[in-house]
CSV table of C-alpha atoms and ligand atoms in Angstrom, one decimal:
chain,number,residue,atom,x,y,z
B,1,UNK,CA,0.0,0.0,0.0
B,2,UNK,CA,1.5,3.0,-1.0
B,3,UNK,CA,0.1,6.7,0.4
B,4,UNK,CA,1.0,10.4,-0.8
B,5,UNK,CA,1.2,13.3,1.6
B,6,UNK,CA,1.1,16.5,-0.3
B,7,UNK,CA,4.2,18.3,-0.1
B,8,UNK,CA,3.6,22.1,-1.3
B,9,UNK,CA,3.5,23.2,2.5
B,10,UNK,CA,3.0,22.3,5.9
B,11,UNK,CA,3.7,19.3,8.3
B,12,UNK,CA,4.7,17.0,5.4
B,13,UNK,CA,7.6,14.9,7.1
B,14,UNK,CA,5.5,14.2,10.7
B,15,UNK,CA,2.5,12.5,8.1
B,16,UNK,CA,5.1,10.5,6.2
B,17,UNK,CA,6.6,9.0,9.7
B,18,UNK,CA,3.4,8.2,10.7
B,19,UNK,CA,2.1,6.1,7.7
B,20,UNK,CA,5.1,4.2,8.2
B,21,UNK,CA,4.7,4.2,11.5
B,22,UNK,CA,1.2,2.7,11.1
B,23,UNK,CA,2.6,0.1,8.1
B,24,UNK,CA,2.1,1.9,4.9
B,25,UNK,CA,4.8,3.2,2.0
B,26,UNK,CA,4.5,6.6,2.1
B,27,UNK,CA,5.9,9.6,-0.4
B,28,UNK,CA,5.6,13.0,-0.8
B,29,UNK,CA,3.7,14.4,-3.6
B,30,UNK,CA,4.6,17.3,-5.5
B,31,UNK,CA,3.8,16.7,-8.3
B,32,UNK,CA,0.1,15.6,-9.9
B,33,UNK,CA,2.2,12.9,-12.4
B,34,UNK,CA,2.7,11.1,-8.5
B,35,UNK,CA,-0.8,10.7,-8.0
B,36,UNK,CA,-1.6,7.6,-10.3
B,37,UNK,CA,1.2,5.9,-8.3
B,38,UNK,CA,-0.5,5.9,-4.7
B,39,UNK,CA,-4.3,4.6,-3.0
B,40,UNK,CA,-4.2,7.4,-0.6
B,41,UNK,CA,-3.9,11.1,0.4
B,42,UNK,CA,-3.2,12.8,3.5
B,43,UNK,CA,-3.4,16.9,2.8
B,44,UNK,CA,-1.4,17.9,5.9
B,45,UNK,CA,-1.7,21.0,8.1
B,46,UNK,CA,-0.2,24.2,7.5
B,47,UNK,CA,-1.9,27.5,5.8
B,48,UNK,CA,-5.0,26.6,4.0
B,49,UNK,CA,-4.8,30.1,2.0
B,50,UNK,CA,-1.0,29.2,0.9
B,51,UNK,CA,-1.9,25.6,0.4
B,52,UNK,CA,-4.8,26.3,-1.7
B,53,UNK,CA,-2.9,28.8,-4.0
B,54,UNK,CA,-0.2,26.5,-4.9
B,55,UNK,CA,-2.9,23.7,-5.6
B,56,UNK,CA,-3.8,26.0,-8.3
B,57,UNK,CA,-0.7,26.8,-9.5
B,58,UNK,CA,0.5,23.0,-9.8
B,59,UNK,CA,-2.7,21.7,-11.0
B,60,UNK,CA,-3.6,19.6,-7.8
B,61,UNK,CA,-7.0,21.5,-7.6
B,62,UNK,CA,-8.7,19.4,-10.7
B,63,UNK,CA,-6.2,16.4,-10.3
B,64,UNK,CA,-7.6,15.7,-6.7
B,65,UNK,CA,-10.9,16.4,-8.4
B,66,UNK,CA,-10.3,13.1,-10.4
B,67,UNK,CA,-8.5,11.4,-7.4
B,68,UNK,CA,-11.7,11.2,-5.6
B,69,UNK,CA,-13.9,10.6,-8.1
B,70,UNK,CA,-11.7,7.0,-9.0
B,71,UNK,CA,-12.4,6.6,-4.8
B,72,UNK,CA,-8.8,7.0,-3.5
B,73,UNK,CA,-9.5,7.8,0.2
B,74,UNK,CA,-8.3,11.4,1.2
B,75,UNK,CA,-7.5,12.5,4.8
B,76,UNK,CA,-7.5,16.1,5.4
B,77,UNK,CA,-5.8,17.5,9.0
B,78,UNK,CA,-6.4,21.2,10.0
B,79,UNK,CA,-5.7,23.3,6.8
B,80,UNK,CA,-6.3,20.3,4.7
B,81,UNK,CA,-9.7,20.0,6.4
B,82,UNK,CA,-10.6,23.3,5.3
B,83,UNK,CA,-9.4,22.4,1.4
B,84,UNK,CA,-11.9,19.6,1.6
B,85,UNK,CA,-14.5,21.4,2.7
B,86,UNK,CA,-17.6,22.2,0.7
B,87,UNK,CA,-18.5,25.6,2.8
B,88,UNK,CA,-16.1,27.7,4.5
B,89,UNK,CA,-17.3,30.0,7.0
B,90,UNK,CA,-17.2,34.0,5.5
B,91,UNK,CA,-16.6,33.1,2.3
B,92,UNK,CA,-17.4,32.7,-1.1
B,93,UNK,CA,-15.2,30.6,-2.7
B,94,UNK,CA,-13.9,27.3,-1.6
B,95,UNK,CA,-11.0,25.3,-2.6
B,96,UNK,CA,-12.2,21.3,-3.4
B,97,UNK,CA,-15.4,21.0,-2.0
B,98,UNK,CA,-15.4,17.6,-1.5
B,99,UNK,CA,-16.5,16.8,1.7
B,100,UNK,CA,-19.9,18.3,2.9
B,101,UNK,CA,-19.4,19.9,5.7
B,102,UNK,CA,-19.4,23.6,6.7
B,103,UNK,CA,-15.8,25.1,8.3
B,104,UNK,CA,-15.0,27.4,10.3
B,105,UNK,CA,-11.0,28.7,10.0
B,106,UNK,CA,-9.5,29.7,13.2
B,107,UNK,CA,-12.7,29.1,15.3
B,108,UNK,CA,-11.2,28.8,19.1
B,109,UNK,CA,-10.0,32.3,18.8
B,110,UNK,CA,-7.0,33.9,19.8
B,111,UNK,CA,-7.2,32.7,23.7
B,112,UNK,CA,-6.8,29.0,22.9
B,113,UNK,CA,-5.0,29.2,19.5
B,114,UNK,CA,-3.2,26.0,20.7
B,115,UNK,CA,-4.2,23.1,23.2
B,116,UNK,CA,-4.3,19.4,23.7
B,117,UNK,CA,-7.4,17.2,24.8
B,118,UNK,CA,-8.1,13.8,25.1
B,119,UNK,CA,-10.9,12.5,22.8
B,120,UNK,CA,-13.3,9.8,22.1
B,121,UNK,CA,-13.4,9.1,18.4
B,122,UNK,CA,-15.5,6.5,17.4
B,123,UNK,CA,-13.6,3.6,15.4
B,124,UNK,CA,-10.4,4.8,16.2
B,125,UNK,CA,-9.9,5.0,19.9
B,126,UNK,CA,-11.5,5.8,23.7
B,127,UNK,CA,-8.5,8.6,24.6
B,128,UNK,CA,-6.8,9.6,21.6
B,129,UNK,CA,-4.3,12.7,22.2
B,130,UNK,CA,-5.2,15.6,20.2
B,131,UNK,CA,-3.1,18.9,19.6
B,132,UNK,CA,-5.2,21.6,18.3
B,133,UNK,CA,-3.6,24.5,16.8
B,134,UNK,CA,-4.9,27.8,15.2
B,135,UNK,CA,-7.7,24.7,14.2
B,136,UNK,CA,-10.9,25.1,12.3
B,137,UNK,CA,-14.4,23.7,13.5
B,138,UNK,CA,-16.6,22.0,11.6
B,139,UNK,CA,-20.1,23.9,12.0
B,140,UNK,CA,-22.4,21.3,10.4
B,141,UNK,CA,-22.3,18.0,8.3
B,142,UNK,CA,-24.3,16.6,5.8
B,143,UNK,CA,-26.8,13.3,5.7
B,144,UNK,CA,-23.6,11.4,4.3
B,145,UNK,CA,-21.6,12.2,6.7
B,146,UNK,CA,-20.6,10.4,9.9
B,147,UNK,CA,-18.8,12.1,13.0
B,148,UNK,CA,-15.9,10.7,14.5
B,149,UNK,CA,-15.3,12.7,17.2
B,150,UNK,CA,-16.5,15.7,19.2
B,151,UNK,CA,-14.9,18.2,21.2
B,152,UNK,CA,-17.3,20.1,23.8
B,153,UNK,CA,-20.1,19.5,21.7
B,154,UNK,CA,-18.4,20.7,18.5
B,155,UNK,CA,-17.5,18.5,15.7
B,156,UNK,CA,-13.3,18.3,15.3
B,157,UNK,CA,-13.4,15.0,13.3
B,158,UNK,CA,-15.6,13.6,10.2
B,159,UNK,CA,-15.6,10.5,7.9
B,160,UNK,CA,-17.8,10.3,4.5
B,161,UNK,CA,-17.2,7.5,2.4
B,162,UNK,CA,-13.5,7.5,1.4
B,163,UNK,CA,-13.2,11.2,3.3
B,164,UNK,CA,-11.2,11.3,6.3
B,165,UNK,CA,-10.8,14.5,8.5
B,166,UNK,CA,-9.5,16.1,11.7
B,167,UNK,CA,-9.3,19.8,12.8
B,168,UNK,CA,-6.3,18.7,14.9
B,169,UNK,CA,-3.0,17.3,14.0
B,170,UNK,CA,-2.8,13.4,14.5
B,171,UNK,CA,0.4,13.4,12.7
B,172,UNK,CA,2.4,15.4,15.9
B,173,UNK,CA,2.3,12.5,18.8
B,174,UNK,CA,3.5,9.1,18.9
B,175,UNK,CA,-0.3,7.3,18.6
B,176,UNK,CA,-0.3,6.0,15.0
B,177,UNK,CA,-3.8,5.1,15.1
B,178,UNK,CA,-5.7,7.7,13.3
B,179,UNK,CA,-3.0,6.4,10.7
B,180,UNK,CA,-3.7,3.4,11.4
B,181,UNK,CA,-7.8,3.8,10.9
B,182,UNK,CA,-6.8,5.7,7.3
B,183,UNK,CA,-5.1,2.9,5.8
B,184,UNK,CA,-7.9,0.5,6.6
B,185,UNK,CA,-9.8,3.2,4.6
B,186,UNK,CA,-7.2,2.9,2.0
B,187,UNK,CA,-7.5,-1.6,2.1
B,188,UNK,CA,-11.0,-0.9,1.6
B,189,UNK,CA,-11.2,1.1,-1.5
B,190,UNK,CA,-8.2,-0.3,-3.5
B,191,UNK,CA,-10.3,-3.1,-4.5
B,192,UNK,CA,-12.6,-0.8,-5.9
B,193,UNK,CA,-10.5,2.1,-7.4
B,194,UNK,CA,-11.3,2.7,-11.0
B,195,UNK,CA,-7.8,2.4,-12.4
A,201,LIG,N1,-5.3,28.3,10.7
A,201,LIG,C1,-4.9,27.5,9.5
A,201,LIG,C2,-5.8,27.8,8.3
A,201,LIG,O1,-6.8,28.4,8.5
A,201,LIG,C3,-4.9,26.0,9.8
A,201,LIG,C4,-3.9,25.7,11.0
A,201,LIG,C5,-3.3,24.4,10.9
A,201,LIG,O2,-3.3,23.7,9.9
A,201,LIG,N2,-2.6,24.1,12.0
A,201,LIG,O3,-5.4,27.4,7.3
């Protein structure tokens, strides 16, 4: 099994040692030619805005379009949340719109721009450490959608179909199993990838 972490910015090298960490050949991606080469997708944290621009630039913003649509299973953490995202909070444009949920960037303010909580996340574990920084919420999901985990009430992780995401950053503790959780994801629709 052989997983991409998109490598235009942001915490690239923490993904990679997790996937193989949690068993999987990981690479970074740089380049949209990559993308026939792997079953899976993590879009790491960073800077939504600067990740979405060089998307564009590189051509990732209708590659990924076609990624999903053949079924490879994307995970997006933090910023890459917010590039799945079909509504973004205060504005009107989005960046791939594939997940239906609604985001909110920045949404614990400037007191708690960064923390750590245990949560519960269905599927994946009873106390799983989370480190939150400068995160996004996710305000509402769609019929599709399932919720993984909730943090005071508010959503901070989501799953539809072969859509993974978290509005904290798995990849920056030891616990592979959010990892682990993705490649299962990853087993599961290889079988049924359109090649
Ligand atoms: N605040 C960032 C954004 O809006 C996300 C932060 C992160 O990925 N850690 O893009």
């Amino acid at each position: 099994m052989k997983v991409g972490v998109l490598a235009l910015q942001g915490a690239v090298a923490e993904h990679i040692r997790m996937l193989e960490k949690a068993g999987a050949e990981a690479i970074p991606v740089k380049k949209v030619s990559q993308l026939v080469d792997i079953d899976g997708l993590v879009l790491p944290g960073g800077e939504s805005t600067a990740i979405g621009k060089l998307m564009k630039e590189y051509g990732f913003d209708t590659a990924l379009l076609e990624f999903s649509a053949q079924k490879k299973p994307i995970f997006g953490t933090c910023a890459g949340l917010i590039i799945l995202a079909r509504e973004i909070a205060g504005q009107d444009w989005v960046h791939l719109g594939l997940m239906d949920i609604k985001v909110e960037r920045n949404a614990f303010g400037r007191q708690r721009e960064s923390f750590e909580t245990d949560l519960v996340m269905e599927g994946v574990a009873d106390d799983f450490r989370a480190v939150f920084i400068r995160a996004p919420l996710i305000l509402n999901v769609g019929d599709k959608v399932e919720v993984i985990s909730r943090y005071k009430d508010e959503i901070v992780a989501a799953r539809q179909d072969h859509l993974l995401c978290a509005s904290f950053h798995p990849e920056l503790t030891e616990d592979a199993r959010m990892h682990k959780y993705f490649l299962s994801m990853v087993e599961q629709y290889r079988g049924v990838s359109i090649k």
